[in-house]
Amino acid sequence: MRALIVESHDTPPHLADAVMPEPGPAEIRVRIAACGLNFADLLMMKGTYQDTPALPFILGMEVAGTIDAVGADVTGFAPGDRVAVFGGRGGLAEYGVFEARRAVHLPDAMSAVDAAAFQIAYGTSHVALDHRARLQPGETLLVLGAAGGVGLTAVEIGKLMGATVIACARGADKLAVAERAGADHLIDAETADLRAEVKALGGADVVYDPVGGEQFEAAFRACNPEARLLPIGFASGDVPQIKANHLLVKNLSIMGLYWGGYLAFRPEVITDSLSTLMGWYAEGRLKPHVSHVLPLAEAADGLELMRRRKSTGKVVIEIG
């Protein structure tokens, strides 16, 4: 089979032949139709992600496809089932073997491209806003990086949960994408004084931040008393250092979130969240935004689009 393989953290991944994997007792093998790209893939390539596999490895964290083989101990899944899987690796290949507990059945109406764009982005935002921050109707949610893979889903889900959403992104084109997803107010990160504009809008009760750096600092200073801040990632490359004494002044809470980490200690948080999200999708309340769909041979181009921030929403690689 063909796969995009990382051989070294100092050289780009390359498309090569790989051995067809066989499922273990608790695993399924999936003929992969599509794989969603994530910012974490870029970190894995450099060896800086918290869950970087040992070299060599096949890139690609989330897939959609059809089961073609199951392990002896697998129940609830059978060959021919359409599934989405958060595997954490192995997705940019024609076939992949994954733990069955990481798979979910797909609604009949959900395309492989939508499914490959769905789990990490929507799952991260829903668990962050619902399970961690307990976002309430009528509160003000500030979303940084609001046109990116996770940021755009935070805008959508925040609106569904009844919040007033302030979207911050770079440039008019990206802000237009956030507005279509339901944002009530738009702030251009390239030109605006983020702190001043958020405070003029009444301040933020919840901050969703996949960016870090100066934007986190500005958002921190624009928070209302008892606000909750959610560091999701650090696309800016700058991890902010938080002074604990500053939290005391407004009784602020910092709530980190690593979505995939729940699989190790509370997997029901993820499975319950995905059940809710799949229901919202089936009702037509969620619409994944995919700016680019590329073939496996152009997967490296898709990664470069993300690195250069030339994409909005998700980039998906179609494989079969």
PDB file of C-alpha atoms in Angstrom:
ATOM      1  CA  MET A   1       0.000   0.000   0.000  1.00  0.00           C
ATOM      2  CA  ARG A   2       1.020   3.652  -0.394  1.00  0.00           C
ATOM      3  CA  ALA A   3       1.623   5.789   2.697  1.00  0.00           C
ATOM      4  CA  LEU A   4       3.117   9.146   3.727  1.00  0.00           C
ATOM      5  CA  ILE A   5       6.011   8.198   5.999  1.00  0.00           C
ATOM      6  CA  VAL A   6       8.082  10.286   8.411  1.00  0.00           C
ATOM      7  CA  GLU A   7      11.594   8.790   8.487  1.00  0.00           C
ATOM      8  CA  SER A   8      13.355  11.684  10.228  1.00  0.00           C
ATOM      9  CA  HIS A   9      12.371  14.860  12.066  1.00  0.00           C
ATOM     10  CA  ASP A  10      14.885  16.750   9.939  1.00  0.00           C
ATOM     11  CA  THR A  11      13.529  15.783   6.503  1.00  0.00           C
ATOM     12  CA  PRO A  12      10.063  16.094   4.931  1.00  0.00           C
ATOM     13  CA  PRO A  13       7.729  13.067   4.951  1.00  0.00           C
ATOM     14  CA  HIS A  14       7.656  11.125   1.688  1.00  0.00           C
ATOM     15  CA  LEU A  15       5.186   8.912  -0.146  1.00  0.00           C
ATOM     16  CA  ALA A  16       6.410   5.301  -0.273  1.00  0.00           C
ATOM     17  CA  ASP A  17       5.305   1.669  -0.330  1.00  0.00           C
ATOM     18  CA  ALA A  18       4.489   0.199   3.089  1.00  0.00           C
ATOM     19  CA  VAL A  19       3.528  -3.243   4.343  1.00  0.00           C
ATOM     20  CA  MET A  20      -0.216  -3.915   4.562  1.00  0.00           C
ATOM     21  CA  PRO A  21      -1.000  -4.009   8.320  1.00  0.00           C
ATOM     22  CA  GLU A  22      -2.896  -6.874   9.962  1.00  0.00           C
ATOM     23  CA  PRO A  23      -5.339  -6.168  12.816  1.00  0.00           C
ATOM     24  CA  GLY A  24      -4.634  -7.477  16.309  1.00  0.00           C
ATOM     25  CA  PRO A  25      -7.344  -9.021  18.522  1.00  0.00           C
ATOM     26  CA  ALA A  26      -8.900  -5.679  19.551  1.00  0.00           C
ATOM     27  CA  GLU A  27      -8.269  -3.834  16.284  1.00  0.00           C
ATOM     28  CA  ILE A  28      -9.977  -3.103  12.989  1.00  0.00           C
ATOM     29  CA  ARG A  29      -8.433  -2.562   9.576  1.00  0.00           C
ATOM     30  CA  VAL A  30      -9.903   0.301   7.570  1.00  0.00           C
ATOM     31  CA  ARG A  31      -9.707   0.938   3.859  1.00  0.00           C
ATOM     32  CA  ILE A  32      -9.160   4.672   4.198  1.00  0.00           C
ATOM     33  CA  ALA A  33     -11.233   6.996   2.022  1.00  0.00           C
ATOM     34  CA  ALA A  34     -10.135  10.324   3.504  1.00  0.00           C
ATOM     35  CA  CYS A  35      -7.803  11.716   6.153  1.00  0.00           C
ATOM     36  CA  GLY A  36      -8.115  15.099   7.849  1.00  0.00           C
ATOM     37  CA  LEU A  37      -4.957  17.132   8.401  1.00  0.00           C
ATOM     38  CA  ASN A  38      -4.282  18.844  11.725  1.00  0.00           C
ATOM     39  CA  PHE A  39      -1.793  21.357  13.090  1.00  0.00           C
ATOM     40  CA  ALA A  40      -0.501  18.538  15.317  1.00  0.00           C
ATOM     41  CA  ASP A  41       0.717  16.749  12.165  1.00  0.00           C
ATOM     42  CA  LEU A  42       3.158  19.618  11.607  1.00  0.00           C
ATOM     43  CA  LEU A  43       4.417  19.262  15.182  1.00  0.00           C
ATOM     44  CA  MET A  44       4.805  15.499  14.807  1.00  0.00           C
ATOM     45  CA  MET A  45       6.932  15.990  11.702  1.00  0.00           C
ATOM     46  CA  LYS A  46       9.334  18.062  13.827  1.00  0.00           C
ATOM     47  CA  GLY A  47       9.125  15.731  16.845  1.00  0.00           C
ATOM     48  CA  THR A  48       7.660  18.433  19.114  1.00  0.00           C
ATOM     49  CA  TYR A  49       4.135  17.061  19.642  1.00  0.00           C
ATOM     50  CA  GLN A  50       3.341  15.537  23.036  1.00  0.00           C
ATOM     51  CA  ASP A  51       2.281  12.259  21.395  1.00  0.00           C
ATOM     52  CA  THR A  52       4.890  11.979  18.621  1.00  0.00           C
ATOM     53  CA  PRO A  53       5.320   8.281  17.670  1.00  0.00           C
ATOM     54  CA  ALA A  54       8.685   6.580  17.416  1.00  0.00           C
ATOM     55  CA  LEU A  55      10.317   6.843  13.985  1.00  0.00           C
ATOM     56  CA  PRO A  56       9.472   5.817  11.348  1.00  0.00           C
ATOM     57  CA  PHE A  57       5.722   6.390  11.352  1.00  0.00           C
ATOM     58  CA  ILE A  58       2.838   7.127   9.003  1.00  0.00           C
ATOM     59  CA  LEU A  59       1.376  10.604   9.413  1.00  0.00           C
ATOM     60  CA  GLY A  60      -2.365  11.306   9.713  1.00  0.00           C
ATOM     61  CA  MET A  61      -4.440  11.506  12.899  1.00  0.00           C
ATOM     62  CA  GLU A  62      -8.090  11.089  11.845  1.00  0.00           C
ATOM     63  CA  VAL A  63      -9.649   9.070   9.057  1.00  0.00           C
ATOM     64  CA  ALA A  64     -12.905   7.937   7.518  1.00  0.00           C
ATOM     65  CA  GLY A  65     -13.350   4.752   5.529  1.00  0.00           C
ATOM     66  CA  THR A  66     -14.750   1.232   5.434  1.00  0.00           C
ATOM     67  CA  ILE A  67     -13.759  -1.679   7.664  1.00  0.00           C
ATOM     68  CA  ASP A  68     -12.334  -4.589   5.699  1.00  0.00           C
ATOM     69  CA  ALA A  69     -11.090  -6.822   8.568  1.00  0.00           C
ATOM     70  CA  VAL A  70     -11.657  -7.118  12.332  1.00  0.00           C
ATOM     71  CA  GLY A  71      -9.694  -8.740  15.154  1.00  0.00           C
ATOM     72  CA  ALA A  72     -10.956 -11.814  17.000  1.00  0.00           C
ATOM     73  CA  ASP A  73     -12.070  -9.855  20.092  1.00  0.00           C
ATOM     74  CA  VAL A  74     -13.833  -7.005  18.292  1.00  0.00           C
ATOM     75  CA  THR A  75     -17.571  -6.597  18.867  1.00  0.00           C
ATOM     76  CA  GLY A  76     -19.930  -3.971  17.468  1.00  0.00           C
ATOM     77  CA  PHE A  77     -18.041  -3.605  14.177  1.00  0.00           C
ATOM     78  CA  ALA A  78     -17.949  -5.753  11.043  1.00  0.00           C
ATOM     79  CA  PRO A  79     -16.419  -5.664   7.570  1.00  0.00           C
ATOM     80  CA  GLY A  80     -18.360  -3.235   5.399  1.00  0.00           C
ATOM     81  CA  ASP A  81     -19.142  -0.781   8.218  1.00  0.00           C
ATOM     82  CA  ARG A  82     -18.399   2.867   7.473  1.00  0.00           C
ATOM     83  CA  VAL A  83     -16.481   4.432  10.338  1.00  0.00           C
ATOM     84  CA  ALA A  84     -14.485   7.448  11.438  1.00  0.00           C
ATOM     85  CA  VAL A  85     -11.427   6.833  13.598  1.00  0.00           C
ATOM     86  CA  PHE A  86      -9.192   9.069  15.679  1.00  0.00           C
ATOM     87  CA  GLY A  87      -6.082   6.903  15.459  1.00  0.00           C
ATOM     88  CA  GLY A  88      -3.495   9.524  16.282  1.00  0.00           C
ATOM     89  CA  ARG A  89      -1.270   8.287  13.436  1.00  0.00           C
ATOM     90  CA  GLY A  90      -1.396   6.048  10.368  1.00  0.00           C
ATOM     91  CA  GLY A  91      -4.092   7.930   8.463  1.00  0.00           C
ATOM     92  CA  LEU A  92      -2.250   9.061   5.338  1.00  0.00           C
ATOM     93  CA  ALA A  93      -2.232   5.604   3.831  1.00  0.00           C
ATOM     94  CA  GLU A  94      -4.495   3.384   1.762  1.00  0.00           C
ATOM     95  CA  TYR A  95      -5.165   1.100   4.757  1.00  0.00           C
ATOM     96  CA  GLY A  96      -4.759   1.531   8.499  1.00  0.00           C
ATOM     97  CA  VAL A  97      -5.099  -0.604  11.625  1.00  0.00           C
ATOM     98  CA  PHE A  98      -6.652   1.053  14.672  1.00  0.00           C
ATOM     99  CA  GLU A  99      -8.058   0.137  18.081  1.00  0.00           C
ATOM    100  CA  ALA A 100     -11.770  -0.599  17.691  1.00  0.00           C
ATOM    101  CA  ARG A 101     -12.578   1.548  20.741  1.00  0.00           C
ATOM    102  CA  ARG A 102     -11.393   4.598  18.806  1.00  0.00           C
ATOM    103  CA  ALA A 103     -13.926   4.110  15.992  1.00  0.00           C
ATOM    104  CA  VAL A 104     -17.450   5.465  15.601  1.00  0.00           C
ATOM    105  CA  HIS A 105     -20.095   4.473  13.064  1.00  0.00           C
ATOM    106  CA  LEU A 106     -20.964   7.104  10.484  1.00  0.00           C
ATOM    107  CA  PRO A 107     -24.450   8.396   9.699  1.00  0.00           C
ATOM    108  CA  ASP A 108     -25.512   7.332   6.203  1.00  0.00           C
ATOM    109  CA  ALA A 109     -25.688  10.960   5.090  1.00  0.00           C
ATOM    110  CA  MET A 110     -22.141  11.838   6.207  1.00  0.00           C
ATOM    111  CA  SER A 111     -19.553  11.870   3.432  1.00  0.00           C
ATOM    112  CA  ALA A 112     -16.035  10.562   3.988  1.00  0.00           C
ATOM    113  CA  VAL A 113     -14.630  14.086   3.532  1.00  0.00           C
ATOM    114  CA  ASP A 114     -16.963  15.537   6.175  1.00  0.00           C
ATOM    115  CA  ALA A 115     -16.217  12.639   8.516  1.00  0.00           C
ATOM    116  CA  ALA A 116     -12.450  13.058   8.136  1.00  0.00           C
ATOM    117  CA  ALA A 117     -12.836  16.759   8.974  1.00  0.00           C
ATOM    118  CA  PHE A 118     -15.098  16.194  11.944  1.00  0.00           C
ATOM    119  CA  GLN A 119     -13.782  14.380  15.006  1.00  0.00           C
ATOM    120  CA  ILE A 120     -10.786  16.373  16.232  1.00  0.00           C
ATOM    121  CA  ALA A 121     -12.011  19.852  15.319  1.00  0.00           C
ATOM    122  CA  TYR A 122     -15.586  19.518  16.552  1.00  0.00           C
ATOM    123  CA  GLY A 123     -14.645  17.174  19.388  1.00  0.00           C
ATOM    124  CA  THR A 124     -12.004  19.564  20.725  1.00  0.00           C
ATOM    125  CA  SER A 125     -14.334  22.544  20.668  1.00  0.00           C
ATOM    126  CA  HIS A 126     -17.310  20.741  22.176  1.00  0.00           C
ATOM    127  CA  VAL A 127     -15.361  19.161  25.038  1.00  0.00           C
ATOM    128  CA  ALA A 128     -13.596  22.479  25.679  1.00  0.00           C
ATOM    129  CA  LEU A 129     -16.718  24.629  25.725  1.00  0.00           C
ATOM    130  CA  ASP A 130     -19.187  22.181  27.263  1.00  0.00           C
ATOM    131  CA  HIS A 131     -17.227  19.816  29.519  1.00  0.00           C
ATOM    132  CA  ARG A 132     -14.389  22.137  30.576  1.00  0.00           C
ATOM    133  CA  ALA A 133     -15.620  25.740  30.456  1.00  0.00           C
ATOM    134  CA  ARG A 134     -19.341  25.036  31.015  1.00  0.00           C
ATOM    135  CA  LEU A 135     -20.239  27.798  28.566  1.00  0.00           C
ATOM    136  CA  GLN A 136     -23.694  29.205  29.379  1.00  0.00           C
ATOM    137  CA  PRO A 137     -26.341  30.815  27.153  1.00  0.00           C
ATOM    138  CA  GLY A 138     -25.900  34.578  27.095  1.00  0.00           C
ATOM    139  CA  GLU A 139     -22.189  34.520  27.906  1.00  0.00           C
ATOM    140  CA  THR A 140     -19.624  36.088  25.586  1.00  0.00           C
ATOM    141  CA  LEU A 141     -17.174  33.713  23.923  1.00  0.00           C
ATOM    142  CA  LEU A 142     -13.979  35.058  22.336  1.00  0.00           C
ATOM    143  CA  VAL A 143     -12.500  32.701  19.728  1.00  0.00           C
ATOM    144  CA  LEU A 144      -8.924  33.323  18.583  1.00  0.00           C
ATOM    145  CA  GLY A 145      -7.785  31.793  15.298  1.00  0.00           C
ATOM    146  CA  ALA A 146     -11.466  31.745  14.452  1.00  0.00           C
ATOM    147  CA  ALA A 147     -11.098  30.643  10.810  1.00  0.00           C
ATOM    148  CA  GLY A 148      -8.771  27.718  11.539  1.00  0.00           C
ATOM    149  CA  GLY A 149      -9.537  24.024  11.890  1.00  0.00           C
ATOM    150  CA  VAL A 150     -10.637  24.119  15.531  1.00  0.00           C
ATOM    151  CA  GLY A 151     -11.435  27.820  15.828  1.00  0.00           C
ATOM    152  CA  LEU A 152     -14.183  27.711  13.228  1.00  0.00           C
ATOM    153  CA  THR A 153     -15.913  24.834  15.012  1.00  0.00           C
ATOM    154  CA  ALA A 154     -15.731  26.789  18.283  1.00  0.00           C
ATOM    155  CA  VAL A 155     -17.633  29.621  16.588  1.00  0.00           C
ATOM    156  CA  GLU A 156     -20.305  27.181  15.374  1.00  0.00           C
ATOM    157  CA  ILE A 157     -20.657  25.324  18.660  1.00  0.00           C
ATOM    158  CA  GLY A 158     -20.576  28.505  20.732  1.00  0.00           C
ATOM    159  CA  LYS A 159     -23.559  29.815  18.778  1.00  0.00           C
ATOM    160  CA  LEU A 160     -25.404  26.507  19.172  1.00  0.00           C
ATOM    161  CA  MET A 161     -24.834  26.740  22.931  1.00  0.00           C
ATOM    162  CA  GLY A 162     -26.390  30.217  23.024  1.00  0.00           C
ATOM    163  CA  ALA A 163     -23.294  32.391  23.434  1.00  0.00           C
ATOM    164  CA  THR A 164     -22.490  35.743  21.849  1.00  0.00           C
ATOM    165  CA  VAL A 165     -19.395  34.962  19.763  1.00  0.00           C
ATOM    166  CA  ILE A 166     -16.505  37.336  19.055  1.00  0.00           C
ATOM    167  CA  ALA A 167     -14.307  35.951  16.276  1.00  0.00           C
ATOM    168  CA  CYS A 168     -10.693  37.042  15.894  1.00  0.00           C
ATOM    169  CA  ALA A 169      -8.821  36.074  12.703  1.00  0.00           C
ATOM    170  CA  ARG A 170      -6.320  37.536  10.238  1.00  0.00           C
ATOM    171  CA  GLY A 171      -7.798  39.452   7.310  1.00  0.00           C
ATOM    172  CA  ALA A 172     -11.216  40.106   5.811  1.00  0.00           C
ATOM    173  CA  ASP A 173     -11.445  36.795   3.936  1.00  0.00           C
ATOM    174  CA  LYS A 174     -10.942  34.708   7.068  1.00  0.00           C
ATOM    175  CA  LEU A 175     -13.287  36.890   9.086  1.00  0.00           C
ATOM    176  CA  ALA A 176     -15.957  36.377   6.418  1.00  0.00           C
ATOM    177  CA  VAL A 177     -15.647  32.606   6.933  1.00  0.00           C
ATOM    178  CA  ALA A 178     -16.113  33.064  10.688  1.00  0.00           C
ATOM    179  CA  GLU A 179     -19.122  35.307  10.113  1.00  0.00           C
ATOM    180  CA  ARG A 180     -20.778  32.660   7.947  1.00  0.00           C
ATOM    181  CA  ALA A 181     -20.231  30.179  10.791  1.00  0.00           C
ATOM    182  CA  GLY A 182     -22.284  32.425  13.077  1.00  0.00           C
ATOM    183  CA  ALA A 183     -19.895  34.943  14.674  1.00  0.00           C
ATOM    184  CA  ASP A 184     -21.681  38.014  16.070  1.00  0.00           C
ATOM    185  CA  HIS A 185     -18.636  40.313  16.135  1.00  0.00           C
ATOM    186  CA  LEU A 186     -15.423  40.280  14.063  1.00  0.00           C
ATOM    187  CA  ILE A 187     -11.924  41.469  15.022  1.00  0.00           C
ATOM    188  CA  ASP A 188      -9.049  41.582  12.547  1.00  0.00           C
ATOM    189  CA  ALA A 189      -5.941  40.275  14.318  1.00  0.00           C
ATOM    190  CA  GLU A 190      -3.721  42.056  11.771  1.00  0.00           C
ATOM    191  CA  THR A 191      -4.919  45.580  12.443  1.00  0.00           C
ATOM    192  CA  ALA A 192      -7.093  45.798  15.567  1.00  0.00           C
ATOM    193  CA  ASP A 193      -6.297  46.416  19.226  1.00  0.00           C
ATOM    194  CA  LEU A 194      -7.716  43.103  20.449  1.00  0.00           C
ATOM    195  CA  ARG A 195      -7.893  44.041  24.117  1.00  0.00           C
ATOM    196  CA  ALA A 196      -9.618  47.379  23.458  1.00  0.00           C
ATOM    197  CA  GLU A 197     -12.159  45.966  21.013  1.00  0.00           C
ATOM    198  CA  VAL A 198     -13.150  43.045  23.238  1.00  0.00           C
ATOM    199  CA  LYS A 199     -13.531  45.339  26.252  1.00  0.00           C
ATOM    200  CA  ALA A 200     -15.653  47.711  24.134  1.00  0.00           C
ATOM    201  CA  LEU A 201     -17.946  44.759  23.405  1.00  0.00           C
ATOM    202  CA  GLY A 202     -18.375  44.071  27.125  1.00  0.00           C
ATOM    203  CA  GLY A 203     -15.423  41.746  27.752  1.00  0.00           C
ATOM    204  CA  ALA A 204     -15.068  37.975  27.424  1.00  0.00           C
ATOM    205  CA  ASP A 205     -16.524  35.318  29.728  1.00  0.00           C
ATOM    206  CA  VAL A 206     -14.779  32.430  27.930  1.00  0.00           C
ATOM    207  CA  VAL A 207     -11.657  32.603  25.742  1.00  0.00           C
ATOM    208  CA  TYR A 208     -10.929  29.774  23.284  1.00  0.00           C
ATOM    209  CA  ASP A 209      -7.295  30.017  22.222  1.00  0.00           C
ATOM    210  CA  PRO A 210      -5.475  27.777  19.722  1.00  0.00           C
ATOM    211  CA  VAL A 211      -2.983  30.597  18.966  1.00  0.00           C
ATOM    212  CA  GLY A 212      -1.114  31.678  22.111  1.00  0.00           C
ATOM    213  CA  GLY A 213       1.464  34.457  22.147  1.00  0.00           C
ATOM    214  CA  GLU A 214       0.423  38.112  22.089  1.00  0.00           C
ATOM    215  CA  GLN A 215      -3.209  37.295  21.324  1.00  0.00           C
ATOM    216  CA  PHE A 216      -3.504  35.282  24.534  1.00  0.00           C
ATOM    217  CA  GLU A 217      -2.027  38.165  26.519  1.00  0.00           C
ATOM    218  CA  ALA A 218      -4.489  40.643  25.013  1.00  0.00           C
ATOM    219  CA  ALA A 219      -7.460  38.317  25.541  1.00  0.00           C
ATOM    220  CA  PHE A 220      -6.376  37.678  29.138  1.00  0.00           C
ATOM    221  CA  ARG A 221      -6.549  41.410  29.828  1.00  0.00           C
ATOM    222  CA  ALA A 222      -9.998  41.681  28.242  1.00  0.00           C
ATOM    223  CA  CYS A 223     -11.610  39.045  30.457  1.00  0.00           C
ATOM    224  CA  ASN A 224     -14.549  39.654  32.733  1.00  0.00           C
ATOM    225  CA  PRO A 225     -14.480  38.538  36.389  1.00  0.00           C
ATOM    226  CA  GLU A 226     -14.689  34.726  36.712  1.00  0.00           C
ATOM    227  CA  ALA A 227     -13.833  34.238  33.032  1.00  0.00           C
ATOM    228  CA  ARG A 228     -12.450  30.883  31.888  1.00  0.00           C
ATOM    229  CA  LEU A 229      -9.540  30.732  29.439  1.00  0.00           C
ATOM    230  CA  LEU A 230      -8.966  27.618  27.338  1.00  0.00           C
ATOM    231  CA  PRO A 231      -5.450  27.170  25.895  1.00  0.00           C
ATOM    232  CA  ILE A 232      -6.011  24.669  23.052  1.00  0.00           C
ATOM    233  CA  GLY A 233      -2.698  25.020  21.214  1.00  0.00           C
ATOM    234  CA  PHE A 234       0.033  27.433  20.227  1.00  0.00           C
ATOM    235  CA  ALA A 235      -0.115  28.002  16.469  1.00  0.00           C
ATOM    236  CA  SER A 236       1.872  31.220  16.916  1.00  0.00           C
ATOM    237  CA  GLY A 237       4.807  29.188  18.211  1.00  0.00           C
ATOM    238  CA  ASP A 238       4.781  31.278  21.408  1.00  0.00           C
ATOM    239  CA  VAL A 239       3.630  29.555  24.606  1.00  0.00           C
ATOM    240  CA  PRO A 240       2.408  32.294  26.980  1.00  0.00           C
ATOM    241  CA  GLN A 241       3.697  32.340  30.545  1.00  0.00           C
ATOM    242  CA  ILE A 242       0.853  33.025  32.970  1.00  0.00           C
ATOM    243  CA  LYS A 243       1.517  34.942  36.186  1.00  0.00           C
ATOM    244  CA  ALA A 244      -0.531  33.236  38.864  1.00  0.00           C
ATOM    245  CA  ASN A 245      -1.034  36.435  40.858  1.00  0.00           C
ATOM    246  CA  HIS A 246      -2.829  38.002  37.877  1.00  0.00           C
ATOM    247  CA  LEU A 247      -5.472  35.258  38.058  1.00  0.00           C
ATOM    248  CA  LEU A 248      -6.466  36.434  41.517  1.00  0.00           C
ATOM    249  CA  VAL A 249      -7.510  39.959  40.564  1.00  0.00           C
ATOM    250  CA  LYS A 250     -10.557  38.856  38.536  1.00  0.00           C
ATOM    251  CA  ASN A 251     -10.891  35.284  39.879  1.00  0.00           C
ATOM    252  CA  LEU A 252      -9.941  33.878  36.477  1.00  0.00           C
ATOM    253  CA  SER A 253      -9.559  30.181  35.615  1.00  0.00           C
ATOM    254  CA  ILE A 254      -7.129  28.663  33.108  1.00  0.00           C
ATOM    255  CA  MET A 255      -8.367  25.328  31.733  1.00  0.00           C
ATOM    256  CA  GLY A 256      -6.014  23.401  29.492  1.00  0.00           C
ATOM    257  CA  LEU A 257      -7.415  20.886  27.051  1.00  0.00           C
ATOM    258  CA  TYR A 258      -5.798  17.970  25.241  1.00  0.00           C
ATOM    259  CA  TRP A 259      -8.776  16.254  23.625  1.00  0.00           C
ATOM    260  CA  GLY A 260      -7.035  12.967  22.795  1.00  0.00           C
ATOM    261  CA  GLY A 261      -5.772  12.656  26.357  1.00  0.00           C
ATOM    262  CA  TYR A 262      -9.261  11.728  27.559  1.00  0.00           C
ATOM    263  CA  LEU A 263      -8.933   8.361  25.805  1.00  0.00           C
ATOM    264  CA  ALA A 264      -6.430   7.321  28.479  1.00  0.00           C
ATOM    265  CA  PHE A 265      -8.470   8.142  31.602  1.00  0.00           C
ATOM    266  CA  ARG A 266     -12.073   9.137  30.732  1.00  0.00           C
ATOM    267  CA  PRO A 267     -12.916   7.904  27.226  1.00  0.00           C
ATOM    268  CA  GLU A 268     -16.628   8.414  27.863  1.00  0.00           C
ATOM    269  CA  VAL A 269     -16.054  12.179  27.707  1.00  0.00           C
ATOM    270  CA  ILE A 270     -15.074  11.788  24.050  1.00  0.00           C
ATOM    271  CA  THR A 271     -17.653   9.148  23.115  1.00  0.00           C
ATOM    272  CA  ASP A 272     -20.524  11.075  24.731  1.00  0.00           C
ATOM    273  CA  SER A 273     -19.391  14.293  23.043  1.00  0.00           C
ATOM    274  CA  LEU A 274     -19.121  12.638  19.621  1.00  0.00           C
ATOM    275  CA  SER A 275     -22.584  11.143  20.046  1.00  0.00           C
ATOM    276  CA  THR A 276     -23.978  14.641  20.631  1.00  0.00           C
ATOM    277  CA  LEU A 277     -22.046  16.087  17.709  1.00  0.00           C
ATOM    278  CA  MET A 278     -23.076  13.320  15.290  1.00  0.00           C
ATOM    279  CA  GLY A 279     -26.683  13.999  16.286  1.00  0.00           C
ATOM    280  CA  TRP A 280     -26.269  17.698  15.556  1.00  0.00           C
ATOM    281  CA  TYR A 281     -24.725  16.854  12.179  1.00  0.00           C
ATOM    282  CA  ALA A 282     -27.620  14.521  11.316  1.00  0.00           C
ATOM    283  CA  GLU A 283     -30.050  17.343  12.213  1.00  0.00           C
ATOM    284  CA  GLY A 284     -28.211  19.710   9.867  1.00  0.00           C
ATOM    285  CA  ARG A 285     -27.000  21.942  12.708  1.00  0.00           C
ATOM    286  CA  LEU A 286     -23.283  21.510  11.911  1.00  0.00           C
ATOM    287  CA  LYS A 287     -21.611  21.954   8.537  1.00  0.00           C
ATOM    288  CA  PRO A 288     -17.878  21.141   8.348  1.00  0.00           C
ATOM    289  CA  HIS A 289     -15.917  23.759   6.424  1.00  0.00           C
ATOM    290  CA  VAL A 290     -13.255  22.164   4.210  1.00  0.00           C
ATOM    291  CA  SER A 291     -11.241  24.680   2.219  1.00  0.00           C
ATOM    292  CA  HIS A 292      -9.081  22.150   0.320  1.00  0.00           C
ATOM    293  CA  VAL A 293      -9.516  18.519  -0.747  1.00  0.00           C
ATOM    294  CA  LEU A 294      -6.351  17.007  -2.238  1.00  0.00           C
ATOM    295  CA  PRO A 295      -5.210  13.534  -3.359  1.00  0.00           C
ATOM    296  CA  LEU A 296      -2.673  11.505  -1.362  1.00  0.00           C
ATOM    297  CA  ALA A 297       0.061  12.444  -3.839  1.00  0.00           C
ATOM    298  CA  GLU A 298      -0.418  16.104  -2.802  1.00  0.00           C
ATOM    299  CA  ALA A 299      -0.568  15.546   0.968  1.00  0.00           C
ATOM    300  CA  ALA A 300       2.676  17.464   1.464  1.00  0.00           C
ATOM    301  CA  ASP A 301       1.068  20.447  -0.291  1.00  0.00           C
ATOM    302  CA  GLY A 302      -1.853  20.242   2.128  1.00  0.00           C
ATOM    303  CA  LEU A 303       0.506  20.324   5.101  1.00  0.00           C
ATOM    304  CA  GLU A 304       2.238  23.355   3.616  1.00  0.00           C
ATOM    305  CA  LEU A 305      -1.112  25.155   3.226  1.00  0.00           C
ATOM    306  CA  MET A 306      -1.645  24.756   6.963  1.00  0.00           C
ATOM    307  CA  ARG A 307       1.898  25.752   7.866  1.00  0.00           C
ATOM    308  CA  ARG A 308       1.586  28.965   5.834  1.00  0.00           C
ATOM    309  CA  ARG A 309      -1.947  29.603   7.160  1.00  0.00           C
ATOM    310  CA  LYS A 310      -3.379  29.562   3.652  1.00  0.00           C
ATOM    311  CA  SER A 311      -6.319  27.302   4.545  1.00  0.00           C
ATOM    312  CA  THR A 312      -9.551  27.881   6.437  1.00  0.00           C
ATOM    313  CA  GLY A 313     -11.411  25.220   8.374  1.00  0.00           C
ATOM    314  CA  LYS A 314      -9.950  21.850   7.424  1.00  0.00           C
ATOM    315  CA  VAL A 315      -7.692  20.412   4.741  1.00  0.00           C
ATOM    316  CA  VAL A 316      -8.681  16.842   3.800  1.00  0.00           C
ATOM    317  CA  ILE A 317      -6.722  14.275   1.807  1.00  0.00           C
ATOM    318  CA  GLU A 318      -8.822  11.911  -0.328  1.00  0.00           C
ATOM    319  CA  ILE A 319      -7.230   8.484  -0.574  1.00  0.00           C
ATOM    320  CA  GLY A 320      -9.652   5.996  -2.029  1.00  0.00           C
TER     321      GLY A 320
END
